[in-house]
């Protein structure tokens, strides 16, 4: 096998994850099995915070000038959001529904910031919810995405901190369409006085998010040019901006060397430092989704059939659906999830493509051929798809315990914490989700290794 993702190791020709025998777990709880480790989110948060603090110190800046928050759109499930509310520095949301979720974790969140992205003109329930939560005392910062929104919040006569998103020159997936979010440089100039001298709105944050995962560091710093231009305009106007938020885009750690994060922040901090003095250096915000959440989950599936192709490979049919479990591969042909064998690792391998068990032509887990152990008819070969913790469930509308797009076997789910206590949801619960039964869906289960 190639280099294993972080946390995975081999013992006695089977795959383990952080001291846990995956084969034992799947034999005890049956596949398809989704396994959550919410505490990895905290581990990733701590890693990034320490890394950036070191960079700040190396550039003679205060280590308090960095905060890492969680973009809950990556995975809105309770275990992650509650941990993020408690342990990370702030939460980022993008809808009214997200705010309903935040209210559920308000004890853990305390007075930490909630940053609101997405469109929210006055007619929307999102706008109304932001105003209501502000009045209830939440530290909530709407980030303005259009001139209309600016005037909508401005006409409230409510003392409020706001951010402004600066349109990026790059748009989603490298498309040629202009960025539809935020204000352009021209709009900022046109509405500068309203933005900076409003009697109730206080502009505290400049924000830009570039919707691709960072691979080329100098390019990403250059992508922020308009953000830096606006920041300079603010400095010239003697406006004190508390926060510069550079959105998400950090890659997951499994396939990224630690020095990548150091180098990215070295360059970013150096660039901002050129524009200001240490005294006025703003607090840098990272609102990470993928980086924090990807590694917190993996899926285990069983090969239920082998079908010889007339080509030079076999189909291994898995007892799940790629469309349900890793929908990002269907939406984005460039996205690949590794597939690792859990058992029979010492056996000779064969060239295969793994498909889902549904009748959907598009239901395969990868397009490039891979090697997996050879099997006989009665063998139970299990495979793991690591790194499914970010965006997979949210792309499906968090249909975590439903059978998904085809009525095939739903997924069992275990959540494992450092203390070894797991919550377990069984696949039978999907009937309840669809309105058929009234089963109890959640019980505590003690995991003894
Ligand atoms: C405004 C904003 N911030 C942060 C994120 C999180 O991005 P990532 O998951 O790449 O960290 C997104 C993702 O769409 C976003 O739109």
XYZ file of C-alpha atoms and ligand atoms in Angstrom, residues 71 73 92 117 165 207 209 247-249 287-290 391, ligand 1:
31
model
C -17.085 26.659 9.024
C -21.184 23.998 6.465
C -18.820 30.513 10.677
C -21.689 34.639 5.296
C -16.557 40.634 1.775
C -13.068 39.192 4.334
C -12.788 33.621 0.427
C -11.875 32.324 4.549
C -11.174 28.612 4.226
C -9.252 26.681 1.622
C -12.577 29.775 8.991
C -11.732 26.248 8.043
C -14.110 23.515 7.073
C -12.207 20.912 5.113
C -18.877 18.120 2.917
C -17.015 32.018 3.134
C -16.447 30.663 3.358
N -15.571 30.484 4.363
C -15.045 29.266 4.620
C -15.386 28.159 3.868
C -14.767 26.837 4.201
O -13.900 26.436 3.209
P -12.961 25.161 3.388
O -13.825 24.004 3.657
O -12.212 25.079 2.106
O -12.050 25.431 4.542
C -16.278 28.306 2.801
C -16.631 27.158 1.982
O -17.399 27.178 1.060
C -16.836 29.589 2.545
O -17.705 29.793 1.547
